[in-house]
mmCIF file of C-alpha atoms in Angstrom:
data_model
loop_
_atom_site.group_PDB
_atom_site.id
_atom_site.type_symbol
_atom_site.label_atom_id
_atom_site.label_comp_id
_atom_site.label_asym_id
_atom_site.label_seq_id
_atom_site.Cartn_x
_atom_site.Cartn_y
_atom_site.Cartn_z
ATOM 1 C CA MET S 1190 11.182 -9.886 21.404
ATOM 2 C CA SER S 1191 12.002 -11.986 18.348
ATOM 3 C CA ASP S 1192 14.827 -11.201 15.961
ATOM 4 C CA ILE S 1193 12.447 -9.986 13.233
ATOM 5 C CA ALA S 1194 10.573 -7.697 15.631
ATOM 6 C CA SER S 1195 13.849 -6.332 16.990
ATOM 7 C CA ILE S 1196 15.255 -5.683 13.526
ATOM 8 C CA VAL S 1197 12.133 -3.938 12.266
ATOM 9 C CA ARG S 1198 11.584 -1.870 15.412
ATOM 10 C CA SER S 1199 15.208 -0.741 15.458
ATOM 11 C CA HIS S 1200 14.472 0.935 12.132
ATOM 12 C CA THR S 1201 10.945 2.228 12.729
ATOM 13 C CA MET S 1202 11.709 3.650 16.173
ATOM 14 C CA ALA S 1203 14.587 5.593 14.637
ATOM 15 C CA ILE S 1204 12.377 7.340 12.065
ATOM 16 C CA ARG S 1205 12.644 11.095 12.452
ATOM 17 C CA GLU S 1206 9.419 13.024 11.976
ATOM 18 C CA PRO S 1207 9.518 15.879 9.443
ATOM 19 C CA ASP S 1208 11.318 19.044 10.418
ATOM 20 C CA ILE S 1209 8.816 21.747 9.427
ATOM 21 C CA PRO S 1210 9.655 25.454 9.842
ATOM 22 C CA GLU S 1211 7.387 27.448 12.154
ATOM 23 C CA ARG S 1212 5.932 29.562 9.340
ATOM 24 C CA ARG S 1213 2.133 29.236 8.916
ATOM 25 C CA VAL S 1214 0.302 30.123 5.719
ATOM 26 C CA VAL S 1215 -3.510 30.113 5.657
ATOM 27 C CA ALA S 1216 -4.695 28.610 2.386
ATOM 28 C CA SER S 1217 -7.946 30.576 2.285
ATOM 29 C CA LEU S 1218 -5.950 33.770 1.679
ATOM 30 C CA TYR S 1219 -4.745 32.458 -1.715
ATOM 31 C CA PRO S 1220 -6.579 31.685 -4.953
ATOM 32 C CA THR S 1221 -5.920 27.948 -4.602
ATOM 33 C CA ILE S 1222 -4.401 25.583 -2.069
ATOM 34 C CA GLN S 1223 -1.589 24.968 -4.544
ATOM 35 C CA ASP S 1224 -0.837 28.707 -4.613
ATOM 36 C CA ALA S 1225 -0.523 28.673 -0.821
ATOM 37 C CA VAL S 1226 1.801 25.644 -0.964
ATOM 38 C CA ASP S 1227 3.959 27.297 -3.629
ATOM 39 C CA TYR S 1228 4.207 30.543 -1.647
ATOM 40 C CA CYS S 1229 5.162 28.698 1.520
ATOM 41 C CA ALA S 1230 7.721 26.530 -0.272
ATOM 42 C CA GLY S 1231 9.225 29.597 -1.929
ATOM 43 C CA HIS S 1232 9.855 31.136 1.486
ATOM 44 C CA GLY S 1233 11.611 28.163 3.039
ATOM 45 C CA GLY S 1234 8.665 25.957 3.959
ATOM 46 C CA GLY S 1235 6.200 25.732 6.816
ATOM 47 C CA THR S 1236 2.627 24.678 7.502
ATOM 48 C CA VAL S 1237 -0.122 25.390 5.002
ATOM 49 C CA VAL S 1238 -3.340 25.522 7.028
ATOM 50 C CA VAL S 1239 -6.626 24.580 5.391
ATOM 51 C CA PRO S 1240 -9.250 25.997 7.788
ATOM 52 C CA GLU S 1241 -12.725 24.727 8.584
ATOM 53 C CA GLY S 1242 -15.045 24.661 5.601
ATOM 54 C CA SER S 1243 -15.427 22.977 2.226
ATOM 55 C CA TRP S 1244 -12.634 23.550 -0.270
ATOM 56 C CA HIS S 1245 -12.432 22.445 -3.905
ATOM 57 C CA SER S 1246 -9.094 21.637 -5.446
ATOM 58 C CA GLY S 1247 -7.208 20.214 -8.351
ATOM 59 C CA PRO S 1248 -4.085 18.152 -7.679
ATOM 60 C CA ILE S 1249 -1.816 19.417 -4.908
ATOM 61 C CA HIS S 1250 1.935 19.007 -5.359
ATOM 62 C CA LEU S 1251 3.901 19.295 -2.129
ATOM 63 C CA SER S 1252 7.520 20.342 -1.630
ATOM 64 C CA SER S 1253 10.225 19.748 0.952
ATOM 65 C CA ASN S 1254 9.645 21.221 4.432
ATOM 66 C CA ILE S 1255 5.889 21.528 3.819
ATOM 67 C CA ASN S 1256 3.091 20.314 6.090
ATOM 68 C CA LEU S 1257 -0.384 20.409 4.552
ATOM 69 C CA HIS S 1258 -2.531 20.727 7.689
ATOM 70 C CA VAL S 1259 -6.246 20.101 7.188
ATOM 71 C CA GLU S 1260 -8.009 21.402 10.272
ATOM 72 C CA SER S 1261 -10.953 19.726 11.979
ATOM 73 C CA GLY S 1262 -14.112 20.555 10.065
ATOM 74 C CA ALA S 1263 -12.224 21.179 6.825
ATOM 75 C CA THR S 1264 -12.858 19.070 3.719
ATOM 76 C CA ILE S 1265 -10.755 19.254 0.564
ATOM 77 C CA GLU S 1266 -12.812 17.873 -2.307
ATOM 78 C CA PHE S 1267 -10.753 17.037 -5.384
ATOM 79 C CA THR S 1268 -12.090 17.522 -8.880
ATOM 80 C CA SER S 1269 -12.740 14.476 -11.032
ATOM 81 C CA LYS S 1270 -12.011 16.333 -14.282
ATOM 82 C CA ARG S 1271 -9.264 14.306 -15.931
ATOM 83 C CA GLU S 1272 -7.608 17.269 -17.640
ATOM 84 C CA ALA S 1273 -6.926 18.856 -14.257
ATOM 85 C CA TYR S 1274 -4.390 16.084 -13.558
ATOM 86 C CA LEU S 1275 -2.229 16.949 -16.555
ATOM 87 C CA PRO S 1276 0.588 17.347 -17.404
ATOM 88 C CA THR S 1277 1.595 13.799 -16.589
ATOM 89 C CA VAL S 1278 4.067 13.027 -13.812
ATOM 90 C CA PHE S 1279 6.469 10.184 -13.114
ATOM 91 C CA THR S 1280 4.722 7.438 -11.210
ATOM 92 C CA ARG S 1281 4.718 3.738 -10.526
ATOM 93 C CA TRP S 1282 1.412 2.272 -11.624
ATOM 94 C CA GLU S 1283 0.653 -1.220 -10.319
ATOM 95 C CA GLY S 1284 4.369 -1.929 -10.046
ATOM 96 C CA THR S 1285 5.510 -0.437 -13.375
ATOM 97 C CA GLU S 1286 7.126 2.942 -13.946
ATOM 98 C CA CYS S 1287 5.541 5.355 -16.409
ATOM 99 C CA TYR S 1288 4.210 8.881 -16.865
ATOM 100 C CA ASN S 1289 0.532 9.162 -16.027
ATOM 101 C CA TYR S 1290 -2.114 11.453 -14.592
ATOM 102 C CA SER S 1291 -0.944 13.173 -11.435
ATOM 103 C CA PRO S 1292 -2.076 11.684 -8.138
ATOM 104 C CA LEU S 1293 -4.474 13.917 -6.239
ATOM 105 C CA ILE S 1294 -1.710 14.751 -3.727
ATOM 106 C CA TYR S 1295 1.815 14.229 -5.020
ATOM 107 C CA ALA S 1296 5.365 14.770 -3.803
ATOM 108 C CA LYS S 1297 8.553 13.734 -5.598
ATOM 109 C CA ASP S 1298 12.160 13.907 -4.428
ATOM 110 C CA CYS S 1299 11.133 15.678 -1.236
ATOM 111 C CA HIS S 1300 12.333 15.528 2.335
ATOM 112 C CA ASP S 1301 10.460 16.539 5.481
ATOM 113 C CA VAL S 1302 6.969 16.509 4.027
ATOM 114 C CA ALA S 1303 3.675 15.943 5.843
ATOM 115 C CA ILE S 1304 -0.102 15.825 5.655
ATOM 116 C CA THR S 1305 -1.717 16.277 9.065
ATOM 117 C CA GLY S 1306 -4.883 17.416 10.826
ATOM 118 C CA ASP S 1307 -8.308 16.057 11.706
ATOM 119 C CA GLY S 1308 -9.956 17.159 8.483
ATOM 120 C CA THR S 1309 -11.029 15.171 5.420
ATOM 121 C CA LEU S 1310 -9.616 14.575 1.955
ATOM 122 C CA LYS S 1311 -12.343 13.520 -0.481
ATOM 123 C CA GLY S 1312 -11.448 12.105 -3.868
ATOM 124 C CA ASN S 1313 -14.737 11.734 -5.748
ATOM 125 C CA GLY S 1314 -13.606 8.218 -6.544
ATOM 126 C CA MET S 1315 -16.959 7.088 -7.937
ATOM 127 C CA ASP S 1316 -16.270 9.215 -11.010
ATOM 128 C CA TRP S 1317 -13.070 7.200 -11.610
ATOM 129 C CA TRP S 1318 -14.089 3.673 -10.672
ATOM 130 C CA ASP S 1319 -15.597 2.703 -14.029
ATOM 131 C CA TRP S 1320 -12.060 2.931 -15.433
ATOM 132 C CA LYS S 1321 -11.385 -0.479 -13.918
ATOM 133 C CA THR S 1322 -12.481 -2.060 -17.188
ATOM 134 C CA ASP S 1323 -11.476 0.850 -19.425
ATOM 135 C CA GLN S 1324 -7.863 0.697 -18.208
ATOM 136 C CA ILE S 1325 -7.241 -2.936 -19.213
ATOM 137 C CA GLY S 1326 -5.920 -1.951 -22.654
ATOM 138 C CA GLY S 1327 -3.634 0.684 -21.183
ATOM 139 C CA ALA S 1328 -2.389 -1.693 -18.493
ATOM 140 C CA ASN S 1329 -1.465 -4.302 -21.080
ATOM 141 C CA ARG S 1330 0.270 -1.735 -23.266
ATOM 142 C CA LEU S 1331 2.274 -0.503 -20.286
ATOM 143 C CA TYR S 1332 3.297 -4.039 -19.384
ATOM 144 C CA ASP S 1333 4.369 -4.750 -22.972
ATOM 145 C CA LEU S 1334 6.491 -1.589 -23.020
ATOM 146 C CA ALA S 1335 8.176 -2.526 -19.756
ATOM 147 C CA ALA S 1336 8.723 -6.177 -20.724
ATOM 148 C CA ASN S 1337 10.291 -5.057 -24.007
ATOM 149 C CA GLY S 1338 12.678 -2.681 -22.229
ATOM 150 C CA THR S 1339 11.165 0.564 -23.507
ATOM 151 C CA PRO S 1340 12.741 3.496 -21.621
ATOM 152 C CA VAL S 1341 10.509 4.917 -18.904
ATOM 153 C CA GLU S 1342 10.517 8.357 -20.562
ATOM 154 C CA GLN S 1343 8.723 6.824 -23.532
ATOM 155 C CA ARG S 1344 5.981 5.176 -21.478
ATOM 156 C CA LYS S 1345 3.506 8.020 -21.892
ATOM 157 C CA PHE S 1346 -0.014 7.606 -20.553
ATOM 158 C CA GLY S 1347 -2.603 9.983 -19.137
ATOM 159 C CA THR S 1348 -5.083 9.900 -22.019
ATOM 160 C CA GLU S 1349 -8.645 8.661 -22.316
ATOM 161 C CA LYS S 1350 -7.360 5.804 -24.477
ATOM 162 C CA ASP S 1351 -4.765 4.805 -21.874
ATOM 163 C CA ALA S 1352 -7.036 5.385 -18.912
ATOM 164 C CA LEU S 1353 -4.909 4.464 -15.896
ATOM 165 C CA ARG S 1354 -6.446 5.669 -12.637
ATOM 166 C CA PRO S 1355 -4.034 7.622 -10.395
ATOM 167 C CA SER S 1356 -3.354 7.041 -6.723
ATOM 168 C CA PHE S 1357 -4.839 9.434 -4.169
ATOM 169 C CA VAL S 1358 -1.717 10.327 -2.144
ATOM 170 C CA GLN S 1359 1.612 9.357 -3.669
ATOM 171 C CA PHE S 1360 5.049 10.266 -2.358
ATOM 172 C CA VAL S 1361 7.887 9.235 -4.695
ATOM 173 C CA ASN S 1362 11.503 9.060 -3.528
ATOM 174 C CA CYS S 1363 10.797 11.064 -0.377
ATOM 175 C CA SER S 1364 12.324 10.844 3.089
ATOM 176 C CA ASN S 1365 11.021 11.717 6.538
ATOM 177 C CA ALA S 1366 7.382 11.776 5.499
ATOM 178 C CA LEU S 1367 4.361 11.858 7.796
ATOM 179 C CA ILE S 1368 0.636 11.353 7.163
ATOM 180 C CA GLU S 1369 -1.267 11.733 10.420
ATOM 181 C CA ASN S 1370 -4.901 11.767 11.588
ATOM 182 C CA VAL S 1371 -6.597 12.859 8.375
ATOM 183 C CA ALA S 1372 -9.628 11.053 6.986
ATOM 184 C CA ILE S 1373 -9.233 10.030 3.351
ATOM 185 C CA GLU S 1374 -12.345 9.091 1.401
ATOM 186 C CA GLU S 1375 -13.276 7.812 -2.055
ATOM 187 C CA GLY S 1376 -9.943 7.707 -3.818
ATOM 188 C CA PRO S 1377 -9.627 6.882 -7.530
ATOM 189 C CA MET S 1378 -7.415 3.857 -6.837
ATOM 190 C CA TRP S 1379 -4.693 3.138 -4.239
ATOM 191 C CA THR S 1380 -5.194 5.585 -1.363
ATOM 192 C CA ILE S 1381 -1.807 6.101 0.339
ATOM 193 C CA HIS S 1382 1.035 5.035 -1.947
ATOM 194 C CA PRO S 1383 4.619 5.764 -0.897
ATOM 195 C CA VAL S 1384 7.066 4.701 -3.623
ATOM 196 C CA TYR S 1385 10.866 4.449 -3.155
ATOM 197 C CA CYS S 1386 10.517 6.311 0.147
ATOM 198 C CA GLU S 1387 12.552 6.031 3.331
ATOM 199 C CA ASP S 1388 11.462 6.806 6.888
ATOM 200 C CA VAL S 1389 7.701 7.129 6.590
ATOM 201 C CA ILE S 1390 5.081 7.347 9.354
ATOM 202 C CA ILE S 1391 1.379 6.812 8.666
ATOM 203 C CA ARG S 1392 -0.422 7.306 11.966
ATOM 204 C CA GLY S 1393 -4.050 7.604 13.027
ATOM 205 C CA VAL S 1394 -5.331 7.844 9.474
ATOM 206 C CA ARG S 1395 -8.920 6.855 8.621
ATOM 207 C CA VAL S 1396 -9.453 5.493 5.122
ATOM 208 C CA GLU S 1397 -13.027 4.997 3.895
ATOM 209 C CA SER S 1398 -13.150 3.961 0.266
ATOM 210 C CA ILE S 1399 -14.903 0.898 -1.075
ATOM 211 C CA GLY S 1400 -14.292 1.185 -4.823
ATOM 212 C CA PRO S 1401 -12.470 -1.344 -7.020
ATOM 213 C CA ASN S 1402 -8.699 -1.596 -6.442
ATOM 214 C CA VAL S 1403 -8.963 1.110 -3.803
ATOM 215 C CA ASP S 1404 -6.414 -0.219 -1.329
ATOM 216 C CA GLY S 1405 -5.837 1.619 1.920
ATOM 217 C CA CYS S 1406 -2.048 1.863 2.103
ATOM 218 C CA ASN S 1407 0.563 0.439 -0.300
ATOM 219 C CA PRO S 1408 4.215 0.802 0.728
ATOM 220 C CA ASP S 1409 6.006 0.144 -2.565
ATOM 221 C CA SER S 1410 9.763 -0.543 -2.590
ATOM 222 C CA CYS S 1411 10.143 1.550 0.580
ATOM 223 C CA ARG S 1412 12.449 1.297 3.590
ATOM 224 C CA ASN S 1413 11.480 1.944 7.199
ATOM 225 C CA VAL S 1414 7.718 2.453 7.256
ATOM 226 C CA LEU S 1415 5.530 2.627 10.370
ATOM 227 C CA ILE S 1416 1.763 2.242 9.951
ATOM 228 C CA GLU S 1417 0.089 2.578 13.343
ATOM 229 C CA GLY S 1418 -3.281 3.282 14.879
ATOM 230 C CA CYS S 1419 -5.088 3.517 11.544
ATOM 231 C CA ARG S 1420 -8.579 2.421 10.539
ATOM 232 C CA PHE S 1421 -9.199 1.038 7.071
ATOM 233 C CA ASN S 1422 -12.493 0.255 5.344
ATOM 234 C CA THR S 1423 -11.643 -0.422 1.720
ATOM 235 C CA GLY S 1424 -12.779 -2.059 -1.480
ATOM 236 C CA ASP S 1425 -9.510 -3.953 -1.824
ATOM 237 C CA ASP S 1426 -6.614 -4.736 0.531
ATOM 238 C CA CYS S 1427 -6.416 -2.531 3.620
ATOM 239 C CA VAL S 1428 -2.602 -2.611 3.739
ATOM 240 C CA GLU S 1429 -0.638 -4.121 0.863
ATOM 241 C CA ILE S 1430 3.159 -4.323 0.643
ATOM 242 C CA ASP S 1431 4.633 -4.331 -2.885
ATOM 243 C CA SER S 1432 7.954 -4.022 -4.707
ATOM 244 C CA GLY S 1433 7.341 -3.931 -8.452
ATOM 245 C CA LEU S 1434 5.791 -5.997 -11.206
ATOM 246 C CA ASN S 1435 7.611 -8.701 -13.137
ATOM 247 C CA GLU S 1436 10.323 -7.446 -15.535
ATOM 248 C CA ASP S 1437 10.104 -3.816 -14.414
ATOM 249 C CA GLY S 1438 10.318 -4.856 -10.765
ATOM 250 C CA TRP S 1439 13.434 -6.895 -11.545
ATOM 251 C CA ARG S 1440 14.966 -3.941 -13.415
ATOM 252 C CA VAL S 1441 14.409 -1.491 -10.560
ATOM 253 C CA ASN S 1442 15.362 -4.168 -7.994
ATOM 254 C CA ARG S 1443 14.335 -2.276 -4.854
ATOM 255 C CA PRO S 1444 12.879 -4.383 -2.042
ATOM 256 C CA CYS S 1445 10.268 -3.190 0.422
ATOM 257 C CA GLU S 1446 11.789 -3.690 3.862
ATOM 258 C CA ASN S 1447 11.505 -2.833 7.534
ATOM 259 C CA ILE S 1448 7.743 -2.385 7.612
ATOM 260 C CA GLU S 1449 5.823 -2.258 10.903
ATOM 261 C CA ILE S 1450 2.013 -2.394 11.045
ATOM 262 C CA SER S 1451 0.579 -2.000 14.533
ATOM 263 C CA HIS S 1452 -2.658 -1.316 16.406
ATOM 264 C CA CYS S 1453 -4.747 -0.954 13.267
ATOM 265 C CA THR S 1454 -8.373 -1.862 12.640
ATOM 266 C CA MET S 1455 -9.233 -3.325 9.237
ATOM 267 C CA ILE S 1456 -12.762 -3.978 8.025
ATOM 268 C CA GLY S 1457 -14.125 -4.643 4.559
ATOM 269 C CA GLY S 1458 -12.281 -5.392 1.356
ATOM 270 C CA HIS S 1459 -10.179 -8.290 0.142
ATOM 271 C CA ALA S 1460 -7.449 -8.699 2.771
ATOM 272 C CA ALA S 1461 -6.635 -6.839 5.947
ATOM 273 C CA ILE S 1462 -2.881 -7.246 5.442
ATOM 274 C CA ALA S 1463 -1.504 -8.386 2.091
ATOM 275 C CA ILE S 1464 1.996 -8.897 0.792
ATOM 276 C CA GLY S 1465 1.994 -8.977 -2.993
ATOM 277 C CA SER S 1466 1.261 -9.973 -5.518
ATOM 278 C CA MET S 1467 3.725 -7.409 -6.892
ATOM 279 C CA VAL S 1468 6.814 -8.675 -5.051
ATOM 280 C CA SER S 1469 9.283 -8.798 -7.939
ATOM 281 C CA GLY S 1470 11.776 -6.568 -6.131
ATOM 282 C CA GLY S 1471 11.420 -8.566 -2.914
ATOM 283 C CA VAL S 1472 9.864 -7.981 0.506
ATOM 284 C CA ARG S 1473 11.716 -8.559 3.765
ATOM 285 C CA ASN S 1474 11.489 -7.703 7.446
ATOM 286 C CA VAL S 1475 7.770 -7.176 8.025
ATOM 287 C CA TYR S 1476 6.373 -7.031 11.561
ATOM 288 C CA ALA S 1477 2.573 -6.815 11.908
ATOM 289 C CA HIS S 1478 1.146 -6.928 15.421
ATOM 290 C CA ASP S 1479 -1.777 -6.012 17.661
ATOM 291 C CA CYS S 1480 -4.297 -5.522 14.865
ATOM 292 C CA THR S 1481 -7.986 -6.391 14.608
ATOM 293 C CA MET S 1482 -9.467 -7.665 11.353
ATOM 294 C CA ALA S 1483 -13.146 -8.307 10.629
ATOM 295 C CA ALA S 1484 -15.557 -8.712 7.709
ATOM 296 C CA VAL S 1485 -12.761 -8.959 5.131
ATOM 297 C CA GLU S 1486 -12.348 -11.739 2.578
ATOM 298 C CA ARG S 1487 -9.072 -12.779 4.222
ATOM 299 C CA GLY S 1488 -7.182 -11.646 7.293
ATOM 300 C CA VAL S 1489 -3.604 -12.064 6.041
ATOM 301 C CA HIS S 1490 -2.862 -12.860 2.400
ATOM 302 C CA ILE S 1491 0.673 -13.392 1.096
ATOM 303 C CA LYS S 1492 0.151 -13.832 -2.625
ATOM 304 C CA SER S 1493 2.138 -14.273 -5.793
ATOM 305 C CA MET S 1494 2.093 -16.230 -9.033
ATOM 306 C CA ARG S 1495 4.401 -17.727 -11.621
ATOM 307 C CA GLY S 1496 6.090 -14.883 -13.473
ATOM 308 C CA ARG S 1497 6.508 -12.531 -10.503
ATOM 309 C CA GLY S 1498 9.878 -13.770 -9.261
ATOM 310 C CA GLY S 1499 11.237 -11.875 -6.273
ATOM 311 C CA PHE S 1500 10.932 -13.060 -2.696
ATOM 312 C CA VAL S 1501 9.082 -12.677 0.596
ATOM 313 C CA GLU S 1502 11.153 -13.441 3.697
ATOM 314 C CA ASP S 1503 11.421 -12.759 7.409
ATOM 315 C CA VAL S 1504 7.842 -11.896 8.294
ATOM 316 C CA LEU S 1505 6.380 -11.948 11.816
ATOM 317 C CA LEU S 1506 2.605 -11.760 12.335
ATOM 318 C CA GLU S 1507 1.823 -11.445 16.033
ATOM 319 C CA ASN S 1508 -1.142 -10.716 18.314
ATOM 320 C CA LEU S 1509 -3.750 -10.571 15.562
ATOM 321 C CA THR S 1510 -7.503 -11.031 16.004
ATOM 322 C CA ILE S 1511 -9.293 -12.221 12.864
ATOM 323 C CA LYS S 1512 -13.087 -12.507 12.874
ATOM 324 C CA ALA S 1513 -15.877 -13.241 10.389
ATOM 325 C CA VAL S 1514 -13.760 -13.439 7.229
ATOM 326 C CA ARG S 1515 -15.311 -14.826 4.078
ATOM 327 C CA HIS S 1516 -12.547 -17.186 2.945
ATOM 328 C CA GLU S 1517 -9.296 -18.118 4.734
ATOM 329 C CA ALA S 1518 -8.236 -16.297 7.872
ATOM 330 C CA ILE S 1519 -4.616 -16.639 6.739
ATOM 331 C CA ARG S 1520 -3.543 -17.637 3.239
ATOM 332 C CA PHE S 1521 -0.081 -17.898 1.664
ATOM 333 C CA SER S 1522 -0.494 -18.838 -2.000
ATOM 334 C CA MET S 1523 1.638 -18.827 -5.126
ATOM 335 C CA PHE S 1524 -1.481 -19.307 -7.282
ATOM 336 C CA TYR S 1525 -2.894 -15.788 -7.239
ATOM 337 C CA GLN S 1526 -5.231 -15.281 -10.210
ATOM 338 C CA MET S 1527 -6.314 -11.635 -9.985
ATOM 339 C CA SER S 1528 -3.457 -9.908 -11.818
ATOM 340 C CA THR S 1529 -4.416 -7.052 -14.132
ATOM 341 C CA VAL S 1530 -1.925 -8.360 -16.722
ATOM 342 C CA THR S 1531 -0.689 -11.880 -17.495
ATOM 343 C CA PRO S 1532 3.030 -12.501 -16.834
ATOM 344 C CA LYS S 1533 5.215 -13.401 -19.804
ATOM 345 C CA THR S 1534 7.432 -15.832 -17.843
ATOM 346 C CA THR S 1535 6.952 -18.523 -15.213
ATOM 347 C CA THR S 1536 9.621 -17.293 -12.788
ATOM 348 C CA PRO S 1537 8.537 -18.307 -9.254
ATOM 349 C CA THR S 1538 8.584 -16.282 -6.053
ATOM 350 C CA LYS S 1539 10.564 -17.524 -3.058
ATOM 351 C CA LEU S 1540 8.714 -17.412 0.291
ATOM 352 C CA ARG S 1541 10.631 -18.298 3.437
ATOM 353 C CA ARG S 1542 10.769 -17.708 7.165
ATOM 354 C CA VAL S 1543 7.280 -16.547 8.130
ATOM 355 C CA THR S 1544 6.073 -16.813 11.737
ATOM 356 C CA LEU S 1545 2.500 -16.629 13.033
ATOM 357 C CA ARG S 1546 2.364 -16.071 16.796
ATOM 358 C CA HIS S 1547 -0.544 -15.467 19.158
ATOM 359 C CA ILE S 1548 -3.229 -15.462 16.483
ATOM 360 C CA THR S 1549 -6.900 -15.852 17.429
ATOM 361 C CA GLY S 1550 -9.967 -15.944 15.260
ATOM 362 C CA SER S 1551 -13.361 -17.335 14.407
ATOM 363 C CA GLY S 1552 -15.931 -17.349 11.657
ATOM 364 C CA ALA S 1553 -13.682 -18.028 8.651
ATOM 365 C CA ALA S 1554 -14.431 -20.596 5.952
ATOM 366 C CA ALA S 1555 -10.929 -21.981 6.580
ATOM 367 C CA ALA S 1556 -8.341 -21.126 9.209
ATOM 368 C CA LEU S 1557 -5.109 -21.586 7.259
ATOM 369 C CA GLU S 1558 -4.010 -22.270 3.694
ATOM 370 C CA PHE S 1559 -0.394 -22.662 2.564
ATOM 371 C CA ALA S 1560 0.078 -23.379 -1.151
ATOM 372 C CA GLY S 1561 3.548 -23.394 -2.654
ATOM 373 C CA LEU S 1562 4.663 -24.399 -6.129
ATOM 374 C CA PRO S 1563 6.078 -27.849 -6.882
ATOM 375 C CA GLU S 1564 9.203 -26.214 -8.305
ATOM 376 C CA GLU S 1565 9.469 -23.659 -5.469
ATOM 377 C CA PRO S 1566 7.845 -24.797 -2.183
ATOM 378 C CA LEU S 1567 7.112 -22.445 0.684
ATOM 379 C CA ARG S 1568 9.830 -22.794 3.304
ATOM 380 C CA ASP S 1569 9.997 -22.524 7.075
ATOM 381 C CA ILE S 1570 6.548 -21.476 8.245
ATOM 382 C CA THR S 1571 6.143 -21.437 12.021
ATOM 383 C CA LEU S 1572 2.847 -21.465 13.921
ATOM 384 C CA ASP S 1573 3.121 -20.633 17.618
ATOM 385 C CA SER S 1574 0.063 -20.180 19.857
ATOM 386 C CA VAL S 1575 -2.534 -20.101 17.107
ATOM 387 C CA TYR S 1576 -6.144 -20.595 18.256
ATOM 388 C CA MET S 1577 -8.785 -20.493 15.549
ATOM 389 C CA THR S 1578 -12.301 -21.776 14.888
ATOM 390 C CA ALA S 1579 -13.297 -22.159 11.240
ATOM 391 C CA GLY S 1580 -15.172 -24.315 8.770
ATOM 392 C CA GLU S 1581 -11.911 -26.039 7.784
ATOM 393 C CA SER S 1582 -8.716 -26.155 9.793
ATOM 394 C CA ILE S 1583 -5.731 -26.220 7.421
ATOM 395 C CA ARG S 1584 -4.902 -26.794 3.769
ATOM 396 C CA SER S 1585 -1.258 -27.286 2.891
ATOM 397 C CA SER S 1586 0.670 -28.263 -0.233
ATOM 398 C CA ASP S 1587 4.288 -27.915 -1.328
ATOM 399 C CA VAL S 1588 5.646 -26.647 1.986
ATOM 400 C CA LEU S 1589 9.093 -27.558 3.277
ATOM 401 C CA GLY S 1590 9.272 -26.939 7.003
ATOM 402 C CA LEU S 1591 5.916 -26.348 8.699
ATOM 403 C CA TYR S 1592 6.514 -26.068 12.429
ATOM 404 C CA MET S 1593 3.684 -25.999 14.984
ATOM 405 C CA ARG S 1594 3.641 -25.267 18.698
ATOM 406 C CA ASP S 1595 0.432 -24.901 20.728
ATOM 407 C CA VAL S 1596 -1.879 -24.785 17.712
ATOM 408 C CA GLN S 1597 -5.604 -25.350 18.259
ATOM 409 C CA LEU S 1598 -7.785 -25.376 15.139
ATOM 410 C CA THR S 1599 -11.429 -26.194 15.800
ATOM 411 C CA SER S 1600 -14.022 -26.934 13.127
ATOM 412 C CA GLU S 1601 -17.348 -25.137 13.159
ATOM 413 C CA ALA S 1602 -20.438 -25.541 10.987
ATOM 414 C CA GLN S 1603 -20.671 -23.112 8.079
#
């Protein structure tokens, strides 16, 4: 096992699952699911059981020592009425801290918190997706506030004018968190979004949501995260690793580190596994292995742009199968152009020490693209046992240290 794999697994294997008291509270016996959660939390915690059937809900705020268990055959359908998600809560929205509409499921400053079961969480995302264009003004105002150093408490959003879509499930500053087996459908924006969390397991989850910016899972300035055995079909990146946007990411200065992604299936959307572009706090120690990717725009996409700063380092991508992708099977680029807001500086991102090992694939427009900046080249990229068939083999510019061993790139007609 390589050093990166050993380092990451030493952290993820040590994650302790939530310690949930044996108490069980059946949500159907209370006026709302939130009432059941509050009762259970007020009595020391336990499992709130949502039984078979269709249940309608506003936002659900979890507490420490609570497991929201959605049984097989149960569906929680969340309202799309904006006013239900007020008052605003502290959040990180596309890498910038503010107060905004509550996520559909939210937990802050909690320990030992879980969402489990074979049931379904349904977000009515189609009623939110047209905000993609409506939120541009709000996104720019938020970025201006952050760049100018406005205190977070004064960054107030959650209005129709500042229409920032919330995440579906967001845990903020939580530890020993578990999301297991549930199906999550049609979220407003990012689906599973742990922020500033430590020791997180996301296992066996099924995400089906093909709206704009509806990523599957976004660890954001977290430590020790295991994502395993999940299936993602998304409208954006299936798994994206972030650490803050530009000036606000530098201010917070919390890297995302010790992230393991294993035995997942990714179909649809922009990239199966993405790092960035919000890497201003840095990303390190990422181990992705034994995953299958198909019918996405790109298999692996490490992306940033001038103005992000930060770094990406010590990444191992191993035993990946990448089939029928629209663009590059694997792309590392510092020329990302899809940012919601335009950076106010030209600070470059540092990318170094990334290894691709035992990668197979076919059907891509191009197998590999590595594009650094003239002022900040990509450094130390290793290809070991890479076998791919694609329209083009490799594009490379501004890379210092590109090492190849047993690489077979075969051209095919497109």
